[in-house]
Coordinates of C-alpha atoms in Angstrom, one line a residue:
Chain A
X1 CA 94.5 103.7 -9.9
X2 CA 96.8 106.5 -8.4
X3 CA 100.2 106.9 -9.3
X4 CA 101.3 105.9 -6.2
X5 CA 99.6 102.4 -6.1
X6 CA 102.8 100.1 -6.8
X7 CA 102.7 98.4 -10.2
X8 CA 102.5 94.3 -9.0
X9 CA 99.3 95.9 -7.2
X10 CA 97.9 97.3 -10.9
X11 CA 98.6 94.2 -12.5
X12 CA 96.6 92.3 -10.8
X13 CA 93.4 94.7 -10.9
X14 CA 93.6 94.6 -14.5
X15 CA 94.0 91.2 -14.6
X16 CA 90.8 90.2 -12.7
X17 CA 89.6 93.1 -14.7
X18 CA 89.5 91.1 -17.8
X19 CA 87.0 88.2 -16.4
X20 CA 83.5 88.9 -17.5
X21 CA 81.0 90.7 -15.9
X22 CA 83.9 92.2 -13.8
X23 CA 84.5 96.1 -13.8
X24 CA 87.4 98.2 -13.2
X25 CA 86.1 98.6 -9.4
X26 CA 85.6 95.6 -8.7
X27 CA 88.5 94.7 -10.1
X28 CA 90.6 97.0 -8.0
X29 CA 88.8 95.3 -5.0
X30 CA 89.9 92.2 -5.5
X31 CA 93.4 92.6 -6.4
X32 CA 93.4 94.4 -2.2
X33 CA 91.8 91.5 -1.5
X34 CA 94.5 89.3 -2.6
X35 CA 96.7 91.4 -0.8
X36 CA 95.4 90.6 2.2
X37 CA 95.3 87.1 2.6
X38 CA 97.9 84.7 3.2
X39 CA 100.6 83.8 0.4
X40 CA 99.5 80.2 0.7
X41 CA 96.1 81.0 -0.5
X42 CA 97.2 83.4 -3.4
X43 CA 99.3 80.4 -4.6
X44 CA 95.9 78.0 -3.8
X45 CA 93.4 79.9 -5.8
X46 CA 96.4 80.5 -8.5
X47 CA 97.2 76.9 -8.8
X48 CA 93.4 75.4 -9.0
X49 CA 92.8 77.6 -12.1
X50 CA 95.8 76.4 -13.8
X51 CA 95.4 72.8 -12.7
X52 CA 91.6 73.1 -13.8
X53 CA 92.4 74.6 -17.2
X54 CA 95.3 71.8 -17.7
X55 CA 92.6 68.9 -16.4
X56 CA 89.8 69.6 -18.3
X57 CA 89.4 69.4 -22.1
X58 CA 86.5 68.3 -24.2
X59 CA 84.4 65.4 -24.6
X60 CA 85.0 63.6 -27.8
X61 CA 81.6 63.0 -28.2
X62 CA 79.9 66.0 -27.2
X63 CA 82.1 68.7 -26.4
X64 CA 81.5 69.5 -22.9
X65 CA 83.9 69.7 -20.8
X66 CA 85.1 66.7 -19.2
X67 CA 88.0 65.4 -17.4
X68 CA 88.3 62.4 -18.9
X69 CA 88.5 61.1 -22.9
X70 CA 84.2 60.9 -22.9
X71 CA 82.3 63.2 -20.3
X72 CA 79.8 61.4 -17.6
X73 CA 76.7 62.1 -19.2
X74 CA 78.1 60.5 -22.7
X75 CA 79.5 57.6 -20.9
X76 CA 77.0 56.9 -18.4
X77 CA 74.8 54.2 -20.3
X78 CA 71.4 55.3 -18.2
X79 CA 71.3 57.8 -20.4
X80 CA 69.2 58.0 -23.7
X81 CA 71.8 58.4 -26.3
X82 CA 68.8 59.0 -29.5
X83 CA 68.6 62.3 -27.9
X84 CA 70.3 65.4 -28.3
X85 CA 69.9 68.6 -26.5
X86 CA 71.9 71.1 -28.2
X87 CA 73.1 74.2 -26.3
X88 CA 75.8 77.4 -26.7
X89 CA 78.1 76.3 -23.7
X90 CA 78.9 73.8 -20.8
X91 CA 77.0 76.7 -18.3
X92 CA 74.1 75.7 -20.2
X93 CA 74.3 71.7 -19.8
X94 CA 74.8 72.5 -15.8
X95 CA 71.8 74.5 -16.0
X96 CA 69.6 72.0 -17.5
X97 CA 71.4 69.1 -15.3
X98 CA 70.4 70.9 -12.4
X99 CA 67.1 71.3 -13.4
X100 CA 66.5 67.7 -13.8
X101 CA 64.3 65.8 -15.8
X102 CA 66.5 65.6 -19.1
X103 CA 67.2 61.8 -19.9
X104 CA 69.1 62.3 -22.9
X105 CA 72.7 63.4 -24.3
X106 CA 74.0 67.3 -25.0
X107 CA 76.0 68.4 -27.7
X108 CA 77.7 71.6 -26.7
X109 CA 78.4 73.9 -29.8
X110 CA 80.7 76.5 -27.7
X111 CA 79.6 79.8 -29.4
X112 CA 76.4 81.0 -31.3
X113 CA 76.8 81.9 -34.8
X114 CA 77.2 86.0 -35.0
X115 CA 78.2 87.3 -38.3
X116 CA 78.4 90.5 -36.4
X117 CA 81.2 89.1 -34.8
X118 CA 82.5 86.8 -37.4
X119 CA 81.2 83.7 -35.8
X120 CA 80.5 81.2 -38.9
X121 CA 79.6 77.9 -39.1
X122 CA 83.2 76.5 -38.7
X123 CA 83.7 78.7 -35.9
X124 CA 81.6 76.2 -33.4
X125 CA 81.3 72.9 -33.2
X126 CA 78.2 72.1 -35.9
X127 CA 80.7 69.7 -38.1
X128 CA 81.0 67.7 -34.3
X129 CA 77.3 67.5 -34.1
X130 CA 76.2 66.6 -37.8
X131 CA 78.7 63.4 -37.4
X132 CA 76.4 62.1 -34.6
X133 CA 73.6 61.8 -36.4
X134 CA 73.8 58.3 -37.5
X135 CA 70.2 55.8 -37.5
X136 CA 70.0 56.1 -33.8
X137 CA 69.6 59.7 -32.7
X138 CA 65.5 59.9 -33.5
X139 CA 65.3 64.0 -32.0
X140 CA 67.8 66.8 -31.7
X141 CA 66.5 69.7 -29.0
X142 CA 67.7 73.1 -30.2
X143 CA 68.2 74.4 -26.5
X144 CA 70.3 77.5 -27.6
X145 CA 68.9 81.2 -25.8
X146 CA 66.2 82.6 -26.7
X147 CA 68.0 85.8 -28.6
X148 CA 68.8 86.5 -32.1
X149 CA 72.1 84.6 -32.1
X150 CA 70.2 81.9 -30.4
X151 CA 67.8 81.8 -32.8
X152 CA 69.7 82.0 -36.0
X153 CA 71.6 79.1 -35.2
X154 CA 69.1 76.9 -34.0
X155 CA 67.4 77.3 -37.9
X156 CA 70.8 77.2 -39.2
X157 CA 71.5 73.5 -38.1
X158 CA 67.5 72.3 -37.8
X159 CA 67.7 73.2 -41.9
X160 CA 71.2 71.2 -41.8
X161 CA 69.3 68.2 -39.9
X162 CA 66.0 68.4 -41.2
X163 CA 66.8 66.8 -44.8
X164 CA 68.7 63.6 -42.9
X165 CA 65.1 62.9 -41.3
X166 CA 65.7 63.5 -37.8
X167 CA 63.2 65.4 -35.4
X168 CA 64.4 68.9 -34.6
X169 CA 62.6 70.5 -31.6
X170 CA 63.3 73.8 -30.4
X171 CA 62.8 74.8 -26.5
X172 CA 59.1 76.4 -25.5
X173 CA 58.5 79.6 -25.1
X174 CA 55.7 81.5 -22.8
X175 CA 55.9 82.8 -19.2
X176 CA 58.8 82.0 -17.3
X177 CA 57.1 80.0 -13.8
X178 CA 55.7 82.7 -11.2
X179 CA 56.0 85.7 -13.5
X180 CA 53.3 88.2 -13.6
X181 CA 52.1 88.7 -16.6
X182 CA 52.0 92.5 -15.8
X183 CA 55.5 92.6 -16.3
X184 CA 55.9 89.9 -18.9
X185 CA 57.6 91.6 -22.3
X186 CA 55.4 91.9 -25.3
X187 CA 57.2 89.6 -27.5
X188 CA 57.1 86.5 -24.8
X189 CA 53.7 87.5 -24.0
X190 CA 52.2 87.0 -28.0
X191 CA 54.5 83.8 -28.0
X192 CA 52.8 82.0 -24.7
X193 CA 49.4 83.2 -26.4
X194 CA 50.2 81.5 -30.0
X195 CA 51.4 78.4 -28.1
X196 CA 48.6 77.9 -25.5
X197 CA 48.0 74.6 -24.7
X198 CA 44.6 72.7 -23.9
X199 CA 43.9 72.4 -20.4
Chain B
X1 CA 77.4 72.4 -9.2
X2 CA 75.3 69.1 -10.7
X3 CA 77.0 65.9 -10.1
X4 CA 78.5 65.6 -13.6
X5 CA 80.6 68.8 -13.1
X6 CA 84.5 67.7 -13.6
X7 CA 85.7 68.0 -10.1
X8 CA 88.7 70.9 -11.4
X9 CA 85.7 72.9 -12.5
X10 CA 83.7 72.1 -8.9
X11 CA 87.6 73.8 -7.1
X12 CA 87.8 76.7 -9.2
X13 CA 84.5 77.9 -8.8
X14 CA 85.4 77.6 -4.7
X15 CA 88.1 79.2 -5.2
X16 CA 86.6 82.1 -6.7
X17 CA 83.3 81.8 -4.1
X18 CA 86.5 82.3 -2.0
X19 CA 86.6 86.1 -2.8
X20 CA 84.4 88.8 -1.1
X21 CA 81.6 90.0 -3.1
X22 CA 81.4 86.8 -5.4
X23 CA 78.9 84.4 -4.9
X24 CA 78.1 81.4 -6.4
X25 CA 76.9 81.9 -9.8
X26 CA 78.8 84.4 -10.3
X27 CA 82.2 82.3 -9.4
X28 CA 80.7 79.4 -11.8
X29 CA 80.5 81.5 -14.6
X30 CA 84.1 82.7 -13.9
X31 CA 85.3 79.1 -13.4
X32 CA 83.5 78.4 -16.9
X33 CA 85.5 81.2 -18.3
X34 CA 88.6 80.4 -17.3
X35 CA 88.2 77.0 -19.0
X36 CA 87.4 79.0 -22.3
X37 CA 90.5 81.2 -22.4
X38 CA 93.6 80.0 -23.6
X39 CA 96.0 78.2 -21.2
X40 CA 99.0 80.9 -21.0
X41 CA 96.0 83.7 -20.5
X42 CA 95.1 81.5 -17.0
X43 CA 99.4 80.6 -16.5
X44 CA 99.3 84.5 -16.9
X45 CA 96.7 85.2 -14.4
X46 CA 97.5 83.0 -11.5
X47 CA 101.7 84.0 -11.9
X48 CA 100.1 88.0 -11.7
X49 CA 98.8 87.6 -8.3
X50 CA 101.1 85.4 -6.6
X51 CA 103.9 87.7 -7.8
X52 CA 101.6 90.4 -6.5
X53 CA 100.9 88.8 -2.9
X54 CA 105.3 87.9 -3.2
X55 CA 105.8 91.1 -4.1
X56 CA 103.9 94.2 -2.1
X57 CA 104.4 94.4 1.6
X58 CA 103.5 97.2 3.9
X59 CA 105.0 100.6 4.4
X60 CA 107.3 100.4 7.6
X61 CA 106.4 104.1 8.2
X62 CA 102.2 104.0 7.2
X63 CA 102.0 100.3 6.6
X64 CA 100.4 101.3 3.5
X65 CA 101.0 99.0 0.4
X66 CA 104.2 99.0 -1.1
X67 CA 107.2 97.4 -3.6
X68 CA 109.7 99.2 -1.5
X69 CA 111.0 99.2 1.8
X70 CA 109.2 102.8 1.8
X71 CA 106.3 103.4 0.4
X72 CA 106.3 106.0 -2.6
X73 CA 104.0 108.7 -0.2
X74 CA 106.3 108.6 2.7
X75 CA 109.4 108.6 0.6
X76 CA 108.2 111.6 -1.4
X77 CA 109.7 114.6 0.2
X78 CA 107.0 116.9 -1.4
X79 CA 104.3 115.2 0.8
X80 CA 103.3 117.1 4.1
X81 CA 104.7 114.4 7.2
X82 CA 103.1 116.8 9.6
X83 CA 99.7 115.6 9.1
X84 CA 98.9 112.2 9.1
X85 CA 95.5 110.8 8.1
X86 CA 94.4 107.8 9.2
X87 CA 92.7 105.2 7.2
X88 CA 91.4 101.9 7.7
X89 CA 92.6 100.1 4.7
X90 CA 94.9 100.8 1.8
X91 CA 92.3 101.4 -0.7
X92 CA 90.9 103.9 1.0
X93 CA 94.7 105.8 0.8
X94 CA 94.0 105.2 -3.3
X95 CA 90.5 106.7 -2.8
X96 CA 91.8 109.9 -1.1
X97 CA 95.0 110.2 -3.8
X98 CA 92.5 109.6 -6.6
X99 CA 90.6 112.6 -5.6
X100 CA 93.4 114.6 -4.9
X101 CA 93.8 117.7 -2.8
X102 CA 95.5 115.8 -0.1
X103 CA 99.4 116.4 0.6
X104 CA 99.8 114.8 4.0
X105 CA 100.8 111.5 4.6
X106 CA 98.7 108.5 5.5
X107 CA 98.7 105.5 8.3
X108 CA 96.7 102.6 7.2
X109 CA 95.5 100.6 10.1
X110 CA 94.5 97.3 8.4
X111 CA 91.4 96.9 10.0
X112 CA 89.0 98.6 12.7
X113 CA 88.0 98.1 16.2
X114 CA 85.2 95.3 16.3
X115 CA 84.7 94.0 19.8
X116 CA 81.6 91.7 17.8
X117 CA 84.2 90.2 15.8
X118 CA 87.2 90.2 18.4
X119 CA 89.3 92.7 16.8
X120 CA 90.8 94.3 19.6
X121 CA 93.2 97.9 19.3
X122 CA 96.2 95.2 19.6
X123 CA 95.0 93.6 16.1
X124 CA 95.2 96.6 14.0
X125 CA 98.2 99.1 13.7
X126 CA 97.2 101.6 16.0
X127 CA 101.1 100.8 17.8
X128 CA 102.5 102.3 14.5
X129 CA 101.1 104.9 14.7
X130 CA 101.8 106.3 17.8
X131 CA 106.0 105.7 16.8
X132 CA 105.2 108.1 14.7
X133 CA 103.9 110.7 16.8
X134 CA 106.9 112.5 17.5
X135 CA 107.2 116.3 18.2
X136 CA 106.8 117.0 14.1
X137 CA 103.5 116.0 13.9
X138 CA 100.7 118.6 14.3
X139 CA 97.9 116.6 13.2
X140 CA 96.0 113.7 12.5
X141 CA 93.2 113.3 10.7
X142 CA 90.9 110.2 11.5
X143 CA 89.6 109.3 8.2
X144 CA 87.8 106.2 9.0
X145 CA 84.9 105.4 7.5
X146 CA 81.5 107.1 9.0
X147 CA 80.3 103.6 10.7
X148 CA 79.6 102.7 14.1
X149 CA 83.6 100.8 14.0
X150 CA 84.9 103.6 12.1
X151 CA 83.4 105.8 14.7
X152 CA 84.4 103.9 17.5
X153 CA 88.0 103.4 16.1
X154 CA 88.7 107.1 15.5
X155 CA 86.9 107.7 19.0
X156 CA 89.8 105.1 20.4
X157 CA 92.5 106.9 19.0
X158 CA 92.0 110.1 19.3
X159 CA 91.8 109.4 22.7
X160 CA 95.1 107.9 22.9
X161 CA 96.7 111.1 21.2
X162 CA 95.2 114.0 22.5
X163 CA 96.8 113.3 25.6
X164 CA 100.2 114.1 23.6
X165 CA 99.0 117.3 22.3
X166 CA 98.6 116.7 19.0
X167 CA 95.5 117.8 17.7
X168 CA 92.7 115.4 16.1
X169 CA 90.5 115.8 13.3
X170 CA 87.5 113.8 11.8
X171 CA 86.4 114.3 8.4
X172 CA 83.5 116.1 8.4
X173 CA 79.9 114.5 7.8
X174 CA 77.1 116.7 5.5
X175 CA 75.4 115.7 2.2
X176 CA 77.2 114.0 -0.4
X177 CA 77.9 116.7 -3.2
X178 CA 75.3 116.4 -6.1
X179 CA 72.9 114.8 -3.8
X180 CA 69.1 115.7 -3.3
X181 CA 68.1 116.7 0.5
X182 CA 64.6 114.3 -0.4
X183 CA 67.0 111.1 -0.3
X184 CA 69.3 112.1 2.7
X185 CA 68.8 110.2 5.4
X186 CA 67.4 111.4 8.6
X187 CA 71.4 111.2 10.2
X188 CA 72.8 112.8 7.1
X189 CA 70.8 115.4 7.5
X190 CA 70.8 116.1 11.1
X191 CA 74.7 116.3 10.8
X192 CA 74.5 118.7 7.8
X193 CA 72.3 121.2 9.3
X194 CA 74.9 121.1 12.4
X195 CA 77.7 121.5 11.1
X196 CA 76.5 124.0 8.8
X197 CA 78.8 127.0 7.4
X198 CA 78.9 130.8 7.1
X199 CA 78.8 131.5 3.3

């Protein structure tokens, strides 16, 4: 920003500058923005991010974030507790909750191992996971992404399961719904020919 | 959000819908983030731009942003007070003093003419302005942007000071540098060729 901007103003931008997915620009937009709006809503949107990061924590069970001691999904006995869908974050369980359809539990690793960027084993929340596994959890969903990271832990922790006898599934892949297959990628296309199913 | 989003996470991401140009997904995944990231990163965030909003007021010569009383433009006696550009918001004064070349001083009018949205000349600083128009001053340039309320705004004003002799400018309207004639459009283009120099 100019010299002339004043320095509480510069703060800020580089402050919202640091939240992902947010450039410098954008950055600088905001930080007018806030400018412009009523102290009383600056001290608003300041104090629900504080008073969200002090409320929630994780759930003892299966680390997604909750505001209580156990999360909804884990406590809500509806729910079929001898299956686990395992996923990278707490984005991920909102994803698949809003999708529907999913009857069972979550275990939320928070992070993907990378030895790229040092992520090991310890680094996310496998030990968590592998002490759930008693006689009554008869499948474990791998659900991380589809990328290399994604990949590599989901055989990481299906070789850790595998020997203790449980089920280890791993999401489908193929053509996302309403794609074209003209613009499909090669690698998904090859996948949603190996897996065809019988119609 | 699905139902078994904490409610703190359900705020934050309003909060952040709150802000222009983020909708919301994009003000989930923020909300997710801000969860992830250390408590005195979020304390740190929030006390930035409340002490931000606290802390920068406007210019009580150009209204432009400021820490002081005066902002550091007016209250640099380098600066040219005989020309005075005009400017609809204080990020536009950073646009102009990023690309330099200007050594004038500004008047920010916090907003532009919009009979559609009842902005009306008494809502935006256009009273200011004219205070300032004492003998001294021997220009104005109208530097709002090139959009039917910019236009009509600078159309306003200028028709408010001419009376006074002082003389009006607009900035001028051609093809952006570096830009091809085949994806000008047809207004662009029109104005170009009209206002086209002697080289």
């Amino acid at each position: 920003m100019p010299e002339y901007t004043p320095l509480p103003l510069v703060l800020a931008a580089e402050q919202f500058a640091r939240l992902p997915g947010i450039g410098m620009k954008t950055a600088q937009r905001l930080a007018y923005h806030i400018l412009t709006i009523p102290d009383e809503d600056v001290e608003e949107f300041a104090n629900t991010l504080v008073a969200a990061r002090r409320a929630v924590r994780c759930c003892a069970v299966c680390q997604n974030f909750t505001e209580k001691e156990t999360c909804a999904v884990c406590s809500d006995n509806r729910r079929d507790g001898t299956v686990i869908c395992v996923v990278e974050a707490p984005r991920d369980v909102s994803a698949i909750e809003r999708a529907g359809g999913f009857e069972g539990a979550y275990h939320v690793l928070h992070g993907l191992l990378s030895p790229m960027d040092g992520t090991g084993p310890e680094h996310i929340r496998i030990k968590e996971l592998m002490t759930r596994l008693s006689g009554e959890v008869g499948e474990v969903i791998m659900a991380t992404n589809p990328t290399v990271e994604g990949e590599a832990t989901a055989s990481y922790i299906s070789r850790l399961i595998k020997p203790m006898g449980v089920k280890v599934t791993r999401l489908a892949y193929g053509l996302p719904v309403g794609a074209s297959l003209e613009f499909a990628d090669d690698v998904t296309l090859v996948r949603a020919l190996e897996n065809r199913n019988v119609i």
